[in-house]
XYZ file of C-alpha atoms in Angstrom:
482
model
C 0.000 0.000 0.000
C 1.142 3.489 -0.798
C 1.194 6.400 1.596
C -2.055 7.974 2.236
C -2.601 11.692 1.441
C -2.339 14.167 4.410
C -5.720 14.461 6.254
C -7.092 10.958 5.492
C -7.757 8.147 7.940
C -7.654 4.417 7.156
C -9.933 3.423 9.917
C -13.707 3.546 9.327
C -13.533 5.101 5.853
C -16.939 6.069 4.633
C -18.259 7.513 1.326
C -18.015 11.358 1.322
C -21.618 11.683 0.783
C -22.570 10.246 4.099
C -21.189 13.348 6.168
C -21.831 17.075 5.858
C -18.894 19.409 4.656
C -16.598 20.623 7.544
C -14.945 23.933 6.519
C -12.937 24.386 9.774
C -10.960 21.231 9.228
C -10.247 22.263 5.695
C -8.953 25.632 6.823
C -6.788 24.003 9.430
C -5.364 21.602 6.920
C -4.660 24.401 4.530
C -2.900 26.371 7.255
C -0.816 23.339 8.101
C 0.200 22.868 4.552
C 0.994 26.533 4.100
C 2.974 26.638 7.359
C 4.964 23.634 6.348
C 5.632 25.097 2.968
C 6.820 28.346 4.499
C 8.862 26.816 7.380
C 10.929 24.479 5.278
C 12.394 27.168 3.059
C 12.982 29.381 6.112
C 14.806 26.566 7.892
C 17.092 25.940 4.958
C 17.665 29.634 4.528
C 18.791 29.942 8.215
C 21.325 27.083 8.106
C 24.173 29.116 6.487
C 23.895 31.821 9.192
C 23.999 29.167 11.940
C 27.026 27.550 10.348
C 28.808 30.892 10.127
C 28.076 31.605 13.791
C 29.483 28.216 14.792
C 32.630 28.853 12.766
C 33.140 32.192 14.531
C 32.672 30.528 17.900
C 35.129 27.812 16.964
C 37.648 30.436 15.882
C 37.229 32.291 19.150
C 37.724 29.037 21.010
C 40.874 28.263 19.046
C 42.206 31.778 19.794
C 41.527 31.313 23.488
C 43.262 27.932 23.500
C 46.240 29.412 21.691
C 46.458 32.244 24.231
C 46.265 29.753 27.090
C 49.006 27.639 25.512
C 51.192 30.728 25.104
C 50.619 31.702 28.720
C 51.399 28.153 29.841
C 54.655 28.188 27.849
C 55.633 31.481 29.483
C 54.922 30.098 32.960
C 56.923 26.963 32.182
C 59.887 29.064 30.996
C 59.749 31.124 34.184
C 59.720 27.985 36.332
C 62.681 26.519 34.415
C 64.605 29.791 34.779
C 63.942 29.895 38.532
C 65.061 26.279 38.912
C 68.230 26.992 36.910
C 69.053 30.066 39.033
C 68.631 28.071 42.233
C 70.935 25.282 41.037
C 73.513 27.425 39.220
C 76.830 28.400 40.934
C 75.914 32.092 40.987
C 73.215 34.476 39.870
C 73.378 38.206 39.370
C 69.997 38.462 41.049
C 71.227 36.638 44.172
C 73.166 38.433 46.915
C 74.970 35.281 48.064
C 75.532 32.141 46.005
C 77.864 29.163 45.746
C 81.188 29.728 43.995
C 81.892 28.040 40.686
C 84.833 25.994 42.024
C 82.763 24.725 44.949
C 85.039 26.473 47.451
C 83.717 29.437 49.389
C 80.794 31.554 48.257
C 80.030 34.553 46.080
C 78.880 37.986 47.242
C 78.162 39.804 44.002
C 81.290 39.284 41.904
C 83.558 38.607 44.894
C 84.579 35.076 45.865
C 85.033 34.658 49.633
C 86.760 31.723 51.312
C 86.827 31.261 55.080
C 89.164 28.772 56.759
C 91.509 28.379 59.691
C 91.742 26.108 62.681
C 90.566 25.714 66.254
C 93.412 24.901 68.676
C 93.081 23.858 72.288
C 96.307 23.764 74.330
C 96.805 22.192 77.748
C 100.293 23.008 79.128
C 102.165 21.887 82.207
C 105.282 23.863 83.190
C 107.553 21.813 85.450
C 109.156 24.618 87.465
C 107.242 27.878 86.986
C 104.302 29.568 85.255
C 105.479 30.425 81.745
C 101.975 31.111 80.362
C 100.859 29.875 76.927
C 104.319 29.522 75.353
C 107.867 28.697 76.361
C 111.080 30.346 75.192
C 114.630 30.867 76.500
C 113.713 34.287 77.910
C 111.245 32.567 80.244
C 114.058 30.490 81.724
C 116.366 33.421 82.412
C 113.389 35.489 83.586
C 112.592 32.916 86.296
C 116.259 32.876 87.344
C 116.464 36.662 87.605
C 113.144 36.985 89.418
C 113.431 34.078 91.884
C 117.139 33.444 92.161
C 116.786 30.009 90.594
C 115.440 28.596 87.346
C 113.940 25.634 89.253
C 111.738 27.053 92.017
C 109.662 23.864 91.961
C 106.352 25.621 91.355
C 104.724 23.506 88.668
C 101.864 25.188 86.830
C 99.039 23.917 84.606
C 97.012 26.061 82.210
C 94.753 25.797 79.183
C 94.097 28.216 76.351
C 92.496 28.540 72.910
C 94.269 31.780 72.003
C 96.184 30.280 69.082
C 92.897 29.531 67.282
C 93.177 31.007 63.798
C 90.599 32.591 61.452
C 91.447 33.385 57.815
C 89.361 35.184 55.190
C 90.476 35.371 51.544
C 88.662 37.278 48.779
C 89.026 37.463 45.001
C 87.278 40.046 42.830
C 87.673 40.027 39.024
C 88.329 43.375 37.353
C 89.016 44.435 33.795
C 92.723 44.607 34.701
C 92.905 41.241 36.489
C 91.933 39.674 39.794
C 92.082 41.778 42.949
C 92.700 39.698 46.076
C 92.386 40.377 49.784
C 93.447 38.445 52.878
C 92.823 38.851 56.615
C 94.151 36.538 59.322
C 93.691 36.772 63.066
C 94.308 34.848 66.255
C 93.101 35.560 69.794
C 96.178 36.735 71.694
C 94.669 40.215 71.845
C 95.988 43.718 71.496
C 98.106 44.412 73.451
C 99.552 40.941 73.118
C 98.702 38.760 76.122
C 99.941 35.172 76.428
C 98.646 34.545 79.961
C 96.152 31.803 80.776
C 94.024 34.101 82.931
C 92.879 36.665 80.376
C 90.017 36.033 77.950
C 90.812 35.440 74.254
C 90.620 38.631 72.198
C 90.946 39.015 68.397
C 94.278 40.204 67.036
C 94.992 40.910 63.374
C 98.146 39.066 62.310
C 98.115 39.635 58.558
C 96.046 41.881 56.296
C 96.961 42.632 52.694
C 95.721 42.937 49.125
C 97.194 41.375 46.002
C 97.003 42.556 42.422
C 98.949 40.764 39.725
C 102.484 40.265 41.059
C 102.073 42.860 43.818
C 101.332 42.443 47.521
C 100.520 45.518 49.635
C 99.828 45.330 53.362
C 100.878 43.433 56.481
C 102.341 39.978 55.908
C 105.280 37.808 56.936
C 108.510 39.617 56.242
C 110.084 38.517 52.990
C 113.177 37.727 55.103
C 111.237 35.093 57.121
C 112.241 31.444 56.750
C 109.899 28.565 57.633
C 112.185 25.646 56.880
C 111.529 23.890 60.166
C 109.030 21.309 61.390
C 105.655 21.696 63.073
C 105.757 22.732 66.730
C 102.807 22.827 69.121
C 104.602 25.432 71.241
C 103.480 28.825 69.930
C 106.979 30.259 70.487
C 108.588 28.024 67.876
C 112.330 27.253 67.570
C 115.163 29.539 68.570
C 117.093 31.190 65.689
C 114.000 31.435 63.523
C 113.534 34.451 61.240
C 110.161 35.788 62.191
C 108.411 39.119 61.665
C 105.026 40.338 60.426
C 104.903 43.911 59.191
C 103.588 46.288 56.555
C 105.345 46.082 53.208
C 105.158 46.393 49.445
C 106.340 43.234 47.659
C 106.803 42.339 44.019
C 107.113 38.676 42.983
C 108.435 37.573 39.601
C 108.853 34.171 37.976
C 112.459 33.139 37.458
C 112.029 29.734 35.850
C 110.163 26.533 36.582
C 109.005 26.435 40.222
C 111.259 29.411 40.960
C 110.329 32.902 42.134
C 112.206 36.029 43.169
C 110.688 38.536 45.630
C 111.645 42.188 46.130
C 110.176 44.125 49.045
C 110.294 47.429 50.901
C 109.270 46.886 54.522
C 108.506 48.801 57.692
C 111.824 49.514 59.502
C 110.134 50.204 62.856
C 110.254 48.029 65.950
C 114.005 47.856 66.347
C 115.766 48.764 69.606
C 119.164 50.069 70.682
C 121.141 49.139 73.818
C 122.314 52.276 75.580
C 124.114 53.075 78.820
C 122.759 53.152 82.327
C 121.669 56.648 83.328
C 123.310 56.095 86.725
C 126.691 55.969 84.990
C 128.513 59.315 85.037
C 129.610 58.596 81.483
C 125.999 57.943 80.437
C 125.393 57.844 76.746
C 121.702 57.237 76.221
C 119.385 57.983 73.369
C 117.626 61.257 72.851
C 114.337 59.603 71.852
C 113.569 56.493 73.878
C 115.260 53.189 73.021
C 114.286 52.725 69.377
C 115.986 53.483 66.114
C 114.751 56.324 63.931
C 112.815 55.116 60.915
C 114.044 57.028 57.872
C 114.573 54.352 55.199
C 112.515 51.166 54.616
C 114.158 47.789 55.072
C 114.972 46.229 51.695
C 114.712 42.474 51.102
C 115.331 40.151 48.161
C 114.495 36.434 48.277
C 114.850 33.465 45.947
C 112.647 30.373 46.373
C 112.854 27.253 44.221
C 111.739 23.627 44.304
C 112.363 20.504 42.280
C 110.702 17.258 43.277
C 111.513 16.466 46.921
C 113.962 19.387 47.275
C 113.143 23.007 48.044
C 115.548 25.867 48.838
C 115.410 29.493 49.911
C 118.050 32.231 49.937
C 117.352 35.754 51.205
C 119.207 38.976 51.982
C 118.160 42.101 53.864
C 119.608 45.598 54.064
C 118.795 48.090 56.838
C 119.694 51.676 57.725
C 119.810 52.203 61.508
C 119.939 55.715 62.929
C 119.705 57.208 66.438
C 120.270 60.449 68.379
C 122.920 59.751 71.021
C 123.321 62.032 74.058
C 126.599 63.858 74.434
C 128.770 62.581 77.275
C 129.449 66.134 78.447
C 125.943 66.279 79.909
C 125.161 69.533 78.132
C 121.981 68.029 76.716
C 123.338 68.061 73.193
C 123.008 64.965 71.042
C 124.768 63.623 68.009
C 123.139 61.632 65.249
C 124.845 58.466 64.214
C 123.901 55.675 61.865
C 125.015 52.244 60.801
C 124.113 49.847 57.998
C 122.656 46.496 59.002
C 122.392 43.412 56.844
C 121.440 39.732 57.015
C 121.853 36.583 54.947
C 119.620 33.501 55.142
C 119.795 30.068 53.571
C 117.281 27.277 54.145
C 115.892 24.167 52.537
C 114.119 20.852 52.937
C 114.457 17.393 51.426
C 111.851 14.607 51.571
C 112.967 10.997 51.224
C 110.932 8.032 49.890
C 110.940 6.614 53.450
C 108.666 9.432 54.636
C 111.552 11.272 56.287
C 111.916 15.015 55.772
C 115.110 16.885 56.668
C 114.912 20.668 57.107
C 117.754 23.085 57.836
C 118.185 26.848 57.923
C 120.971 29.192 58.897
C 121.239 32.950 59.285
C 123.987 35.505 59.864
C 123.740 39.246 60.148
C 124.374 42.535 61.894
C 121.534 44.766 62.987
C 118.815 42.125 62.474
C 117.721 41.697 66.092
C 114.046 42.438 65.440
C 113.893 39.634 62.841
C 116.020 37.001 64.576
C 115.023 34.902 67.593
C 118.261 35.063 69.607
C 116.365 35.862 71.784
C 113.026 37.102 70.454
C 112.864 40.876 70.281
C 116.622 41.312 70.601
C 118.267 44.707 70.051
C 119.560 45.733 66.637
C 122.404 47.982 67.742
C 124.243 49.394 70.762
C 125.995 52.597 71.758
C 129.777 52.369 72.103
C 131.892 54.056 74.728
C 132.879 56.755 72.238
C 129.256 57.551 71.411
C 128.983 55.670 68.145
C 126.147 53.439 66.981
C 127.206 49.844 66.284
C 125.130 46.970 64.854
C 124.967 43.785 66.941
C 126.240 40.611 65.291
C 123.910 37.574 65.547
C 123.804 34.139 63.917
C 122.142 30.767 64.371
C 120.672 27.632 62.836
C 117.662 25.281 63.006
C 117.578 21.572 62.205
C 114.503 19.354 61.861
C 113.877 15.657 61.347
C 110.247 14.845 60.537
C 109.224 11.210 60.170
C 105.903 9.848 58.936
C 105.465 6.700 61.025
C 102.078 5.654 59.620
C 99.457 7.408 57.474
C 98.061 8.881 60.720
C 101.185 9.289 62.910
C 104.032 11.798 62.442
C 106.871 12.725 64.776
C 109.089 15.834 64.699
C 112.377 16.706 66.387
C 113.263 20.423 66.067
C 116.399 21.992 67.510
C 117.357 25.653 67.169
C 120.263 27.680 68.563
C 121.133 31.367 68.343
C 124.269 33.343 69.220
C 125.045 37.012 69.896
C 128.420 38.752 69.864
C 129.979 40.138 73.012
C 129.960 43.935 72.553
C 133.184 44.678 74.429
C 132.998 48.399 73.655
C 129.411 48.739 74.879
C 128.912 51.845 76.975
C 127.109 49.881 79.687
C 127.506 46.577 81.488
C 127.644 43.472 79.310
C 127.370 40.702 81.916
C 123.644 40.082 81.539
C 123.465 40.488 77.780
C 122.524 37.499 75.629
C 125.318 35.145 74.655
C 123.525 32.029 73.348
C 120.163 30.273 73.657
C 118.492 27.158 72.327
C 115.201 25.276 72.116
C 114.353 21.611 71.662
C 110.894 20.315 70.712
C 109.934 16.642 70.320
C 106.345 15.849 69.408
C 104.009 13.139 68.190
C 101.023 14.094 66.010
C 98.034 11.804 65.466
C 95.539 12.572 62.680
C 92.690 10.004 62.776
C 90.706 11.936 60.144
C 91.901 14.634 57.806
C 90.723 17.788 59.626
C 91.465 16.620 63.193
C 94.876 16.291 64.875
C 95.885 15.404 68.427
C 99.435 16.118 69.555
C 101.755 15.886 72.535
C 105.080 17.742 72.762
C 108.031 18.082 75.102
C 109.812 21.469 75.082
C 113.115 22.547 76.613
C 114.606 26.057 76.445
C 118.075 27.208 77.548
C 119.559 30.678 77.934
C 123.127 31.759 78.714
C 124.313 35.278 79.483
C 127.659 36.876 78.592
C 128.879 36.282 82.154
C 128.290 32.536 81.852
C 125.133 32.393 83.977
C 122.626 30.024 82.390
C 119.088 28.809 82.979
C 116.688 26.306 81.502
C 112.957 25.589 81.522
C 110.772 22.776 80.240
C 107.137 21.866 79.764
C 104.785 19.310 78.263
C 101.982 20.392 75.981
C 98.888 18.569 74.700
C 96.976 20.067 71.765
C 93.803 19.402 69.822
C 93.605 20.991 66.371
C 90.569 21.085 64.083
C 91.263 22.490 60.619
C 88.353 23.944 58.659
């Protein structure tokens, strides 16, 4: 059967003539047909507009997605940059960061390294209280003060004053690296070696470096450290030892060889003068020190080759003083003398773990540099009112033996001599003739930064009149290097 026309019914069909004509139904049917005829074209005519609207919406959606993706990429880049800055050795945006070599830290463009050591010393003096260090002057001091160098008053003390703090800086510039260095211990200012006083910071060295130049306070270029490790802060007799302001230039002179030239502070020297109770008194117009008119001049050669290292140094000094006239009129005469010193030292390490170190020095007018004893005079006034440099000389010998990877022992002996100034304007009996020190220690390093040590020290002092004295102690130390 085919489809029936709109408006017909298959159920109960009757001949048309059996019902009257219904005009309302016809009108409704006509309206339906007309509406359908009108709606279909309108629907098809609206479809392109709807499609265009959907395309615009899709385009807007794609634009929004693209913007979101761009924003996401930017956020991801920012996160990656932040992570890289946090893990990188340094960042210009960071005030403090890790240095590129893994040592120290950066503050802006400046690399800063902090190191040093903590040192605890427990010391027992057998015969008297010699404070935190022992030298020959302590022995003769006990003799002069108590009439004997063995009063039998043992003394025990502890200190941390030798603890050391070092700060080194390096700042790059368009002309090269600019370096700085500060080192301090806790012996205070003024210097105080007693056990009773509290530790107080003391600047030992402070200088800057630029290229081959050093400017500031450092070890004198005439110093020689060719001797073994001592726990006693005093160190060996006859050592060359001075820290002072200077200008130094260092140049290469071949493989592992350097030559240093320096101009250094001449101050700190002293002059032996007559006793003011002497009717022929010839003292100094201005205290007991030399006048500082010309810097001390030093040249040093250092070289090494395998197990051998050597040092040779020379110093020149100009000593000047105002000497009172013997007539007692109050007039004074200026006099001067040239001082000089020569040093030679070296070390040699054997395959057996044995290291031999030696050094020797001779000079006139080098008392402030030379421990014979420490702080000795540079010159003296003669009976005819002239200024004369004091002759001094000495040596140090060391045997250092590595017993095991963690045990090392050192034997260090030093001895210094002074001339007998026969033409000295005053008495010579109590002036220094010779002195010596002996140190024997055992150092135990269970781990790299930590060392325990025990040391026996003996110091001897003899005057020009033959009177001598000695002192000894035992020292235990704990050292933590950082």
